[in-house]
Short mmCIF file of C-alpha atoms and ligand atoms in Angstrom, two decimals:
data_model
loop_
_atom_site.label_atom_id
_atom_site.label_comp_id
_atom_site.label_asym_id
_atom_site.label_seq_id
_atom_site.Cartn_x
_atom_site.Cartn_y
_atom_site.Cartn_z
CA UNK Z 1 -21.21 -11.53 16.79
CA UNK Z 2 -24.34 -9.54 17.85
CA UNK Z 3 -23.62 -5.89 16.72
CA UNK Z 4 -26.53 -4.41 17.53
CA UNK Z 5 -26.49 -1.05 18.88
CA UNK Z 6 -29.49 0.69 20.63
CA UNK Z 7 -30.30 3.64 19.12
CA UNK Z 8 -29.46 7.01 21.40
CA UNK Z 9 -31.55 9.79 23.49
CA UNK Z 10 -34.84 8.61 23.68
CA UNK Z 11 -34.61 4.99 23.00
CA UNK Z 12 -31.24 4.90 25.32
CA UNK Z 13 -31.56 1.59 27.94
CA UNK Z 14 -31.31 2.17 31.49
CA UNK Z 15 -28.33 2.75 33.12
CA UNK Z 16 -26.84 -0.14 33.91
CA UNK Z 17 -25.49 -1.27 37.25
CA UNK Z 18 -22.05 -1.97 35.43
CA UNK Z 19 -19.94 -0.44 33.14
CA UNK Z 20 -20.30 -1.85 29.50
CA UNK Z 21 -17.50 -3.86 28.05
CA UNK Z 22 -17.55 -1.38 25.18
CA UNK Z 23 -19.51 1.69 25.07
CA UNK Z 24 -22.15 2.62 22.89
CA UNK Z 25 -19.94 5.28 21.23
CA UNK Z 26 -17.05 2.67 20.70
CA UNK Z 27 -19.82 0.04 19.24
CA UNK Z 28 -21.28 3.57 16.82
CA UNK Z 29 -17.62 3.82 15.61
CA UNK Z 30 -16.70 -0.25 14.92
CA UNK Z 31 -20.17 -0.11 13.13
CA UNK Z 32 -19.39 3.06 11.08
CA UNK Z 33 -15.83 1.25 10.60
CA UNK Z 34 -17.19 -2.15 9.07
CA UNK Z 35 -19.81 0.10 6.52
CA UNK Z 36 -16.85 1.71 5.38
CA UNK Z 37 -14.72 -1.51 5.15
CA UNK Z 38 -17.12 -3.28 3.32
CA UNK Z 39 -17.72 -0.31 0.87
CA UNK Z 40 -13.70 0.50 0.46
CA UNK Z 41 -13.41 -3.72 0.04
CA UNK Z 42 -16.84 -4.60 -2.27
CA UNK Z 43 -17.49 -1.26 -3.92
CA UNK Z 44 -20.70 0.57 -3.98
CA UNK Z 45 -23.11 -1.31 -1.77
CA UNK Z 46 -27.03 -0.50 -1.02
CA UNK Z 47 -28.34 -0.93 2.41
CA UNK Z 48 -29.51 -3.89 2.00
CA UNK Z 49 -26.07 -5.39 1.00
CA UNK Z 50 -24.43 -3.08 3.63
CA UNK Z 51 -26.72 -4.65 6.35
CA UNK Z 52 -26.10 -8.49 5.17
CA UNK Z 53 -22.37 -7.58 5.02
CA UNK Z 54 -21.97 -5.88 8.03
CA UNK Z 55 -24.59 -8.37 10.13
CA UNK Z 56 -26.47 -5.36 11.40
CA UNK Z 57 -30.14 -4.19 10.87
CA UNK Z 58 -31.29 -2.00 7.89
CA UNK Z 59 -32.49 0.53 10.98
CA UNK Z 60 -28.90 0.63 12.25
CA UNK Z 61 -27.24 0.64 8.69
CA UNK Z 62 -29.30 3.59 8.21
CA UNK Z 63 -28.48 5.68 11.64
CA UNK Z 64 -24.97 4.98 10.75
CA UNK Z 65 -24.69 6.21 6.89
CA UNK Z 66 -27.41 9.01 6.94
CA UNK Z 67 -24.46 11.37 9.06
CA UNK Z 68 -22.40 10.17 6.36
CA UNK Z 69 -24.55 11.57 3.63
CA UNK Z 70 -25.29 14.34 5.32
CA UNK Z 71 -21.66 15.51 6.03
CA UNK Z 72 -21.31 14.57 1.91
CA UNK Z 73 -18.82 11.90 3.02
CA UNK Z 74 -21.30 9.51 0.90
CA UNK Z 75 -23.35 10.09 -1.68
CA UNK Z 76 -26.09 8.00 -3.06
CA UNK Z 77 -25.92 6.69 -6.06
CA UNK Z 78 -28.94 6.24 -9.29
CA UNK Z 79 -32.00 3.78 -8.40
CA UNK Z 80 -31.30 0.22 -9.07
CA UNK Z 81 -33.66 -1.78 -10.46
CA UNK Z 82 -35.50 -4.32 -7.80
CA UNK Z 83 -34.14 -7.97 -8.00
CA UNK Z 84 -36.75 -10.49 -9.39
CA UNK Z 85 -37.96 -10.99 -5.98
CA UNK Z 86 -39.11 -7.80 -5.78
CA UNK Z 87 -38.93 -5.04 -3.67
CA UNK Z 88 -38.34 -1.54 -3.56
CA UNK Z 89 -35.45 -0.24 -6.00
CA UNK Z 90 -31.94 0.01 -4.10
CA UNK Z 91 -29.82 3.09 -4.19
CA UNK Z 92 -26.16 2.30 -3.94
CA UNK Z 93 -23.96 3.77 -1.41
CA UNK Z 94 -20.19 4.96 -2.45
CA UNK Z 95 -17.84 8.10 -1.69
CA UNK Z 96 -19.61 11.19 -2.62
CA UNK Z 97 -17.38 13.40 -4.99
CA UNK Z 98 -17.52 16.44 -2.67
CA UNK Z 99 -15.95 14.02 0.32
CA UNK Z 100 -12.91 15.07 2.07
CA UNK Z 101 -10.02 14.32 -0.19
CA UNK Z 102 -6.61 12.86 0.86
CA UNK Z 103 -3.28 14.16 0.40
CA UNK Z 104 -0.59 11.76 -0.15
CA UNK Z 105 3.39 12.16 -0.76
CA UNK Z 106 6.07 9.63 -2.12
CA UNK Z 107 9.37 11.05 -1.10
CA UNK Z 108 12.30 9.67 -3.29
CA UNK Z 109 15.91 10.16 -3.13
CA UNK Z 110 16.07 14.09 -5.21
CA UNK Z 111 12.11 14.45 -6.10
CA UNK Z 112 9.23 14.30 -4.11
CA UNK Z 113 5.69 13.01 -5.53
CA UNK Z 114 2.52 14.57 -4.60
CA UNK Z 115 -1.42 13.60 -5.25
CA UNK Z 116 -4.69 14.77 -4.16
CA UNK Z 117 -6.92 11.57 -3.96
CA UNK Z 118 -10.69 11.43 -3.54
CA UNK Z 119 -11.79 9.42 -0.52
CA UNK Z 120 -13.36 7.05 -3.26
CA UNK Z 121 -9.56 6.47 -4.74
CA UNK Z 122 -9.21 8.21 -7.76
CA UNK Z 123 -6.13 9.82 -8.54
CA UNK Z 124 -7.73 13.81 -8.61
CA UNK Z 125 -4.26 15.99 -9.35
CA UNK Z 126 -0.31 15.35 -8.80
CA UNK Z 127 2.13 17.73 -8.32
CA UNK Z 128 6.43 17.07 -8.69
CA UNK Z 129 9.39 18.63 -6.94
CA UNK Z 130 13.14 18.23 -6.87
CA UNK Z 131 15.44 18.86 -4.32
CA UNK Z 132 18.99 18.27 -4.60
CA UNK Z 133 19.67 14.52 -3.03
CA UNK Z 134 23.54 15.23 -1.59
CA UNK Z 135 21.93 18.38 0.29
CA UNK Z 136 22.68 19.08 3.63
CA UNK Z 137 20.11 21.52 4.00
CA UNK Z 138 16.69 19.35 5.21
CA UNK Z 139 14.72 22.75 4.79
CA UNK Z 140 15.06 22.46 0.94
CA UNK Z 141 13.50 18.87 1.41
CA UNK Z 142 10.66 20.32 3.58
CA UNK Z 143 9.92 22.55 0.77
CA UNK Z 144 9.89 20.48 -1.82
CA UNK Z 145 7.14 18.45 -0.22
CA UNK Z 146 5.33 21.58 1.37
CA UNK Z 147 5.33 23.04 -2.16
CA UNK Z 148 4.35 20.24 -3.97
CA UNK Z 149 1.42 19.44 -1.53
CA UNK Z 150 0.24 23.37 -1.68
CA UNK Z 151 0.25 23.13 -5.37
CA UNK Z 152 -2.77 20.12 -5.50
CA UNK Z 153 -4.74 22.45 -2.86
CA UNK Z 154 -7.25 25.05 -4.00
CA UNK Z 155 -9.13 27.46 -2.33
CA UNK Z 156 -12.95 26.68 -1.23
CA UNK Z 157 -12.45 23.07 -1.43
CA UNK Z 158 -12.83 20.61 1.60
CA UNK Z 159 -9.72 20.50 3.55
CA UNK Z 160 -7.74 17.58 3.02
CA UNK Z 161 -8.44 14.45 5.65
CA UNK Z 162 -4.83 14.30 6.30
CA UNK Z 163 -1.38 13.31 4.27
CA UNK Z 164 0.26 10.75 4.29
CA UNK Z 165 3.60 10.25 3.11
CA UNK Z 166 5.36 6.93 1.77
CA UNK Z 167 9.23 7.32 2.01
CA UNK Z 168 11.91 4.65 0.20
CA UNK Z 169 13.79 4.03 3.36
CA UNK Z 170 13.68 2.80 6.89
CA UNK Z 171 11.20 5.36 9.40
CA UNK Z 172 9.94 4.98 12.47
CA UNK Z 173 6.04 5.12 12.12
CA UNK Z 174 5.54 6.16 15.90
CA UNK Z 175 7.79 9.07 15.64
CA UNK Z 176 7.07 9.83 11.55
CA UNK Z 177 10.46 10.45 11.58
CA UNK Z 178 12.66 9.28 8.67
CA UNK Z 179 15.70 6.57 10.02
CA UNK Z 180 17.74 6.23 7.21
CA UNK Z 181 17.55 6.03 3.19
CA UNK Z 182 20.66 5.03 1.51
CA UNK Z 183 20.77 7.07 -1.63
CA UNK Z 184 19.41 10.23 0.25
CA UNK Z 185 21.77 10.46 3.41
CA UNK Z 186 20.59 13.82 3.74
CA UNK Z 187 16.79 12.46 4.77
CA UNK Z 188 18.49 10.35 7.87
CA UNK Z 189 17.37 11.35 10.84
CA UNK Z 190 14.42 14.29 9.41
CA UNK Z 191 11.08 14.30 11.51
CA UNK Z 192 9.13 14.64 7.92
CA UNK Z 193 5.70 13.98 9.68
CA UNK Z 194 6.14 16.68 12.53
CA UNK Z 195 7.26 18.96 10.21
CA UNK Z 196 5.00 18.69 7.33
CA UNK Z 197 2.37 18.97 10.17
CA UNK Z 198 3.22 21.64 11.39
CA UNK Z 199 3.46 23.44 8.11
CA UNK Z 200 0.34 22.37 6.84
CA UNK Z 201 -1.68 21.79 10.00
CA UNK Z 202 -3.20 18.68 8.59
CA UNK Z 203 -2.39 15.44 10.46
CA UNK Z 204 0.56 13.12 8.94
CA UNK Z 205 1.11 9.60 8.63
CA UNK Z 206 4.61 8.46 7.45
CA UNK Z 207 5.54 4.94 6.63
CA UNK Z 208 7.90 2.54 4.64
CA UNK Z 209 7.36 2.22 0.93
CA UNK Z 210 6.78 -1.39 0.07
CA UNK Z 211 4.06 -1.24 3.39
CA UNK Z 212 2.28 1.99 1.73
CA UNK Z 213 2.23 0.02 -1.64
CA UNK Z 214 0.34 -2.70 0.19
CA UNK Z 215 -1.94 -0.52 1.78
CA UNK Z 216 -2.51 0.83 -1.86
CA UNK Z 217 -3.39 -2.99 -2.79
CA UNK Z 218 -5.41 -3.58 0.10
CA UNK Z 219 -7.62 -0.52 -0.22
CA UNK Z 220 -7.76 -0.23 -4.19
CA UNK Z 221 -6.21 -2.42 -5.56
CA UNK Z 222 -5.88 -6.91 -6.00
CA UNK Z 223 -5.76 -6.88 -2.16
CA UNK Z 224 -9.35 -5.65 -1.23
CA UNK Z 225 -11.26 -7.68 0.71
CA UNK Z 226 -8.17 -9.98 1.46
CA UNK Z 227 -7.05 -10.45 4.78
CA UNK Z 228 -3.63 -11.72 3.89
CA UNK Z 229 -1.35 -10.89 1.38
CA UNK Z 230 2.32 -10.05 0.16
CA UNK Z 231 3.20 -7.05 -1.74
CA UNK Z 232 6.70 -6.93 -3.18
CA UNK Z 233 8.77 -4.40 -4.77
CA UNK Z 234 11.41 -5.62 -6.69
CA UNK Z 235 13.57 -3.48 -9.22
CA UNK Z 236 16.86 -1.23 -7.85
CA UNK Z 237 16.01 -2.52 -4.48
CA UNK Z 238 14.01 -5.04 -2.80
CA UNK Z 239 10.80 -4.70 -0.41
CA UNK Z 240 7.47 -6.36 1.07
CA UNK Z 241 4.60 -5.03 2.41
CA UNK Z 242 2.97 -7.63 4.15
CA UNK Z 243 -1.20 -7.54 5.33
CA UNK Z 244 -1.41 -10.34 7.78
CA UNK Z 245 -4.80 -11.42 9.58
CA UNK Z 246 -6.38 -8.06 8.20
CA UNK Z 247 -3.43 -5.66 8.81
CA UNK Z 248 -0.74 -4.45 7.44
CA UNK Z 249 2.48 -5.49 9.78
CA UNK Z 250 5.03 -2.80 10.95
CA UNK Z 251 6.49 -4.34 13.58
CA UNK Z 252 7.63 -1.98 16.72
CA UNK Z 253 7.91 1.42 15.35
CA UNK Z 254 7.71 0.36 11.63
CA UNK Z 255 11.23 -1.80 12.17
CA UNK Z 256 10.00 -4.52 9.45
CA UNK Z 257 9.70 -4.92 6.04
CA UNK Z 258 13.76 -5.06 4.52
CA UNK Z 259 13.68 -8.25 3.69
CA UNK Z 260 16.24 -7.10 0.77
CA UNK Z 261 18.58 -8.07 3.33
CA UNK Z 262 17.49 -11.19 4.33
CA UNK Z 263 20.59 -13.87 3.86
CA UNK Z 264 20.19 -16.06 1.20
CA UNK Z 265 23.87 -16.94 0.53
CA UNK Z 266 26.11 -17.61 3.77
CA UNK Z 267 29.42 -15.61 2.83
CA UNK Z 268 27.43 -14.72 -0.47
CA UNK Z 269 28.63 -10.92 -2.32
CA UNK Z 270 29.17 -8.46 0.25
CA UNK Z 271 25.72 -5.91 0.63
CA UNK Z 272 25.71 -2.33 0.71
CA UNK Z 273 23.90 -2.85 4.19
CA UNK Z 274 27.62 -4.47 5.23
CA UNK Z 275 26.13 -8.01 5.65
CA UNK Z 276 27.23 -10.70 2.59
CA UNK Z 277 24.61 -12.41 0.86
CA UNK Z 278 21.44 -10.50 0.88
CA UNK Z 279 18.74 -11.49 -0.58
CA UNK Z 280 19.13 -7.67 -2.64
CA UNK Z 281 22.93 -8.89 -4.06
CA UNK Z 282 21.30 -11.81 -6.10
CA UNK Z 283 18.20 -10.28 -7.45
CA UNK Z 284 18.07 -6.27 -7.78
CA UNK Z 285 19.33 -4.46 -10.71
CA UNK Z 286 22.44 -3.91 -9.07
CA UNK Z 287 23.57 -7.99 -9.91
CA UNK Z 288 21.23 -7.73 -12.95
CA UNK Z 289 23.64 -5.45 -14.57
CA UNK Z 290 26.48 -7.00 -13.03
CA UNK Z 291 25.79 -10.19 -14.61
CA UNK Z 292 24.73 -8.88 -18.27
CA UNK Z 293 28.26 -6.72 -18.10
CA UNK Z 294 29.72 -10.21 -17.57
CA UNK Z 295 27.92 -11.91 -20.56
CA UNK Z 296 28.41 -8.63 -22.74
CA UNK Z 297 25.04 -7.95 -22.98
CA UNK Z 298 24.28 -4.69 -25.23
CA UNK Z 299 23.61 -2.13 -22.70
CA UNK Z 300 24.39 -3.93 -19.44
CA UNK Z 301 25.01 -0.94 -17.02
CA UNK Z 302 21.69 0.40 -17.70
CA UNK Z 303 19.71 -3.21 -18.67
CA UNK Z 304 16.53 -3.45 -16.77
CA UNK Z 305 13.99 -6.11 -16.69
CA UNK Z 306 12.12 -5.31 -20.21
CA UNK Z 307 14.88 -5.52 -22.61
CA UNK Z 308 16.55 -8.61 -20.74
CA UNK Z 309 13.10 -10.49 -21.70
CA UNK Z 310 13.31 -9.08 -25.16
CA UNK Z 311 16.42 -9.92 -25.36
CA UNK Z 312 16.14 -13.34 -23.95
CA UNK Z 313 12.64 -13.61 -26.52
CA UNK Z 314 15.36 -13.11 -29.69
CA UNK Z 315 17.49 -15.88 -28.72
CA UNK Z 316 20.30 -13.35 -27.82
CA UNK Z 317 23.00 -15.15 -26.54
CA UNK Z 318 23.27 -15.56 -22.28
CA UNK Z 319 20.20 -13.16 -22.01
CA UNK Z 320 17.23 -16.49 -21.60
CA UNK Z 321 20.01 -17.84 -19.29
CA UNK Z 322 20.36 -14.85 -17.00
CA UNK Z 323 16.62 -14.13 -17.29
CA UNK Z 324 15.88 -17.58 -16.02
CA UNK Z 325 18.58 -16.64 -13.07
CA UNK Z 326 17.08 -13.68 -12.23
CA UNK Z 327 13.82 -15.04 -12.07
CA UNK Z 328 14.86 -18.08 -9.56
CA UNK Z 329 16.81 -15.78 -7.52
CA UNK Z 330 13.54 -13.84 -7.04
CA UNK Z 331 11.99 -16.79 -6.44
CA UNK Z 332 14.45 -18.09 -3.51
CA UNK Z 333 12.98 -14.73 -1.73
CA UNK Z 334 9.33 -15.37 -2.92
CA UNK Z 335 9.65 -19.17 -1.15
CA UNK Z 336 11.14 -17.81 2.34
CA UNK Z 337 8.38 -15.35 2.70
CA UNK Z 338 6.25 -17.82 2.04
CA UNK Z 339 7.52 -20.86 3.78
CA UNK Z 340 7.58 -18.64 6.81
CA UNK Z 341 4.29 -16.70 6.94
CA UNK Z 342 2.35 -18.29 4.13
CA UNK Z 343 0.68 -14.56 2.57
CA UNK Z 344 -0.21 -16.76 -0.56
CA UNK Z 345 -1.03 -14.22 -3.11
CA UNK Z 346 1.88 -11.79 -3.86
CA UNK Z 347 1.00 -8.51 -5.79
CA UNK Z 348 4.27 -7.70 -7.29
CA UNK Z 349 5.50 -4.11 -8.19
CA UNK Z 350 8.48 -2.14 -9.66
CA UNK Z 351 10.43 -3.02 -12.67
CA UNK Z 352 9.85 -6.87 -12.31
CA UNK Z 353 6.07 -6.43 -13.89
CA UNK Z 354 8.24 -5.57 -16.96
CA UNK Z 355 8.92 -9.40 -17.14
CA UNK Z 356 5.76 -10.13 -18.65
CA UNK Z 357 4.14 -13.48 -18.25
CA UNK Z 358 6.93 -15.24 -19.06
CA UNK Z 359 8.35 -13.94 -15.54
CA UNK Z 360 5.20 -13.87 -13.85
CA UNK Z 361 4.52 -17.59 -14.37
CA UNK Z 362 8.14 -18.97 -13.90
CA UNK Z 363 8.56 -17.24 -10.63
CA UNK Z 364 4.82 -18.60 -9.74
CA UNK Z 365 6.39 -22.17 -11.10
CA UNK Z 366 9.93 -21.99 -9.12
CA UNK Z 367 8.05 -20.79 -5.88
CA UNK Z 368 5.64 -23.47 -5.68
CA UNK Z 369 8.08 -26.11 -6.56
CA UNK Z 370 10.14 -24.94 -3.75
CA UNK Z 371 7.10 -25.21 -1.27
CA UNK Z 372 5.00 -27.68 -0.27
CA UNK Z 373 1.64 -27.08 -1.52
CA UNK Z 374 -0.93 -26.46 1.25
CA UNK Z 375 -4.93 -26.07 0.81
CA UNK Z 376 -5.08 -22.63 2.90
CA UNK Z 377 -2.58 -21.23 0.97
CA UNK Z 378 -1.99 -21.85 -2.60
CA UNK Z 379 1.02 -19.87 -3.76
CA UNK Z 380 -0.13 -17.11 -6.24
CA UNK Z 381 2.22 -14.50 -8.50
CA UNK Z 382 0.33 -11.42 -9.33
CA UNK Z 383 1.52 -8.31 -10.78
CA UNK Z 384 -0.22 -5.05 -9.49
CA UNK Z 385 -3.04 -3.71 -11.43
CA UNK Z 386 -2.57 -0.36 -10.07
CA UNK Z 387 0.60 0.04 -12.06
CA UNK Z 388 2.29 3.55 -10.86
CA UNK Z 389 -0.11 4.93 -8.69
CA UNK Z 390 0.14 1.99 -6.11
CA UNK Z 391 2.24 4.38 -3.77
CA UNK Z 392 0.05 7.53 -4.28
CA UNK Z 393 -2.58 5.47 -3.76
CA UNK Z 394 -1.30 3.38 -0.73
CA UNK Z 395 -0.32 6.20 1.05
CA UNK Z 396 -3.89 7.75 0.62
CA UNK Z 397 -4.99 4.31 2.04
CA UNK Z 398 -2.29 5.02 5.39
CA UNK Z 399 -4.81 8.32 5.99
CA UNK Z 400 -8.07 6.52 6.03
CA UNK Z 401 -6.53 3.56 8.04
CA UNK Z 402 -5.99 6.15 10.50
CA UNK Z 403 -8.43 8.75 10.48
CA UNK Z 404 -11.44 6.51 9.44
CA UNK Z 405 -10.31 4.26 12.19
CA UNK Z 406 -9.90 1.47 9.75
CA UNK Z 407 -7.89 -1.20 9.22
CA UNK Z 408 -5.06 -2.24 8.24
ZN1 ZN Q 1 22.04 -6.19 2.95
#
């Protein structure tokens, strides 16, 4: 595609006799849009590699990042030595340290999570509040998150870019208003975004969990640079982010994403949801500890994923058989996702990482057995290198998508 862009004022063409498909400030912004893709997806980048990635001319690369610098949204980096080839040393290009930071939020059923983030994706502060979960009184919930966001801000630094805030239940993106989190019934029905707007007069993005911890893997994390991908939660509940054809899928108003209670069992245990057989009654800690209570495993009502594998490791008795179920009744999930959409690599997070290898590589085993193996999309089991800070850092990720203009 021929991304050229003439260069404004005096060297501005003619007018033309018809209006342009796009116009030249549309074509400055997609240009602006791919430098920063490529930098957020390869890491620090000279010109050079900025105009080979990007497929525009050094003269254009440079129009578009000297604003940049110049606003201290980049910075450049220490002289690079000159390939063998020769050639003038190269000074790579990444997020200067005095850029904009982003304020993100991971609301949770009776504490709220706050982080400042640079625009470059390191983790800068974090601040925690409680609230009281069986409240009926939203405005303690607003404050929690007001406070905890006015804690990471200090005077005479750049204002924030915006906030965005991940939330463990179903929301409506359009609306940034929260639709409905189970262990939180207080939180059903709250316009979060509006109001956390309005109190901190920075612009707010709100969105499902599992889809801001793919965001977090697409812009920092395994995802980078991938156009498709799955990124699953799997621990007390089930979820999936998914980043199809280059972005992240909501579906209208953020409807998608609980495949927790997708049916894998006709007239299988009966779901919290009220539907029987959910994919979240076979394979959440819920059945987990349901199952180790039946085997009288030590600790069963609290047993999570770690001490079933070191369990199962000693030889305990029933704990390598209901690791192995577990694992294949994450798998059953892991195939339908990828029998219908084919995301290939899944980054997975929550308690399940605790598994180790030894549930990373059956799961990647049971999966691909239940598949049929395709060259476009080898099925792959990751688990997230970004550990805790996927969310935090995800919904950082849901601000530049939007204010950068980016995508997913
Ligand atoms: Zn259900």
């Amino acid at each position: 595609m021929q991304s050229e862009r003439p260069r404004p004022a005096a060297t501005a063409p003619p007018p033309r006799p018809h209006s342009p498909l796009i116009s030249p400030n549309t074509v400055s912004q997609v240009n602006r849009a791919r430098v920063l893709q490529a930098l957020y997806d390869v890491g620090p980048l000279s010109r050079a590699d900025l105009a080979r990635l990007t497929e525009v001319s050094r003269a254009t690369i440079g129009a578009i990042v000297q604003p940049m610098i110049d606003s201290e949204m980049l910075a450049e980096g220490d002289p690079q030595p000159s390939s063998a080839a020769g050639g003038k040393p190269s000074r790579p290009l990444w997020f200067s340290p005095n850029s904009p930071p982003i304020a993100a939020v991971h609301l949770l059923p009776g504490h709220v999570e706050t982080a400042l983030v640079s625009a470059g994706g390191t983790i800068l502060t974090t601040a925690r509040r409680e609230y009281p979960a069986d409240t009926r009184d939203t405005d303690l919930v607003v404050d929690a998150v007001t406070d905890a966001l006015n804690e990471l801000f200090v005077p005479n630094q750049p204002a924030a870019l915006g906030v965005g805030i991940a939330v463990g239940g179903m929301v409506n993106t359009d609306t940034g208003t929260i639709v409905q989190v189970n262990l939180a019934p207080c939180l059903s029905g709250l316009p979060i975004g509006p109001l956390i707007a309005e109190r901190t007069r920075l612009p707010v993005y709100v969105d499902l969990h599992p889809r801001v911890q793919a965001l977090g893997d697409r812009w920092f994390g395994q995802g980078r640079g991938l156009s498709t991908f799955a990124s699953l939660y799997a621990g007390e509940a089930l979820g999936v982010g998914l980043v199809l054809g280059g972005s992240v899928h909501r579906g209208p108003g953020g409807a998608g994403g609980e495949i927790g209670h997708s049916i894998v069992q006709i007239d299988g245990l009966p779901c919290h949801c009220g539907q029987r057989g959910c994919w979240e009654t076979i394979a959440t800690h819920r059945w987990l500890r349901d199952e180790a209570a039946r085997l009288n495993l030590p600790s069963a009502s609290t047993l999570t994923v770690g001490p079933l594998a070191r369990l199962a490791a000693k030889g305990h008795p029933g704990a390598a058989q209901l690791f192995d179920q577990y694992v294949d009744n994450l798998a059953v999930g892991i195939t339908n996702i990828q029998q219908l959409l084919a995301p290939g690599l899944f980054i997975l997070h929550g308690d399940v990482v605790a598994g180790g290898e030894a549930l990373r590589g059956k799961i990647e085993r049971q999966a691909r057995q239940r598949t049929a193996a395709h060259p476009g999309s080898p099925l792959q089991i990751a688990f997230s290198a970004l550990h805790d800070d996927s969310t935090l850092l995800g919904a950082a990720g849901l601000v530049l998508s939007h204010s950068l203009q980016l995508t997913p």
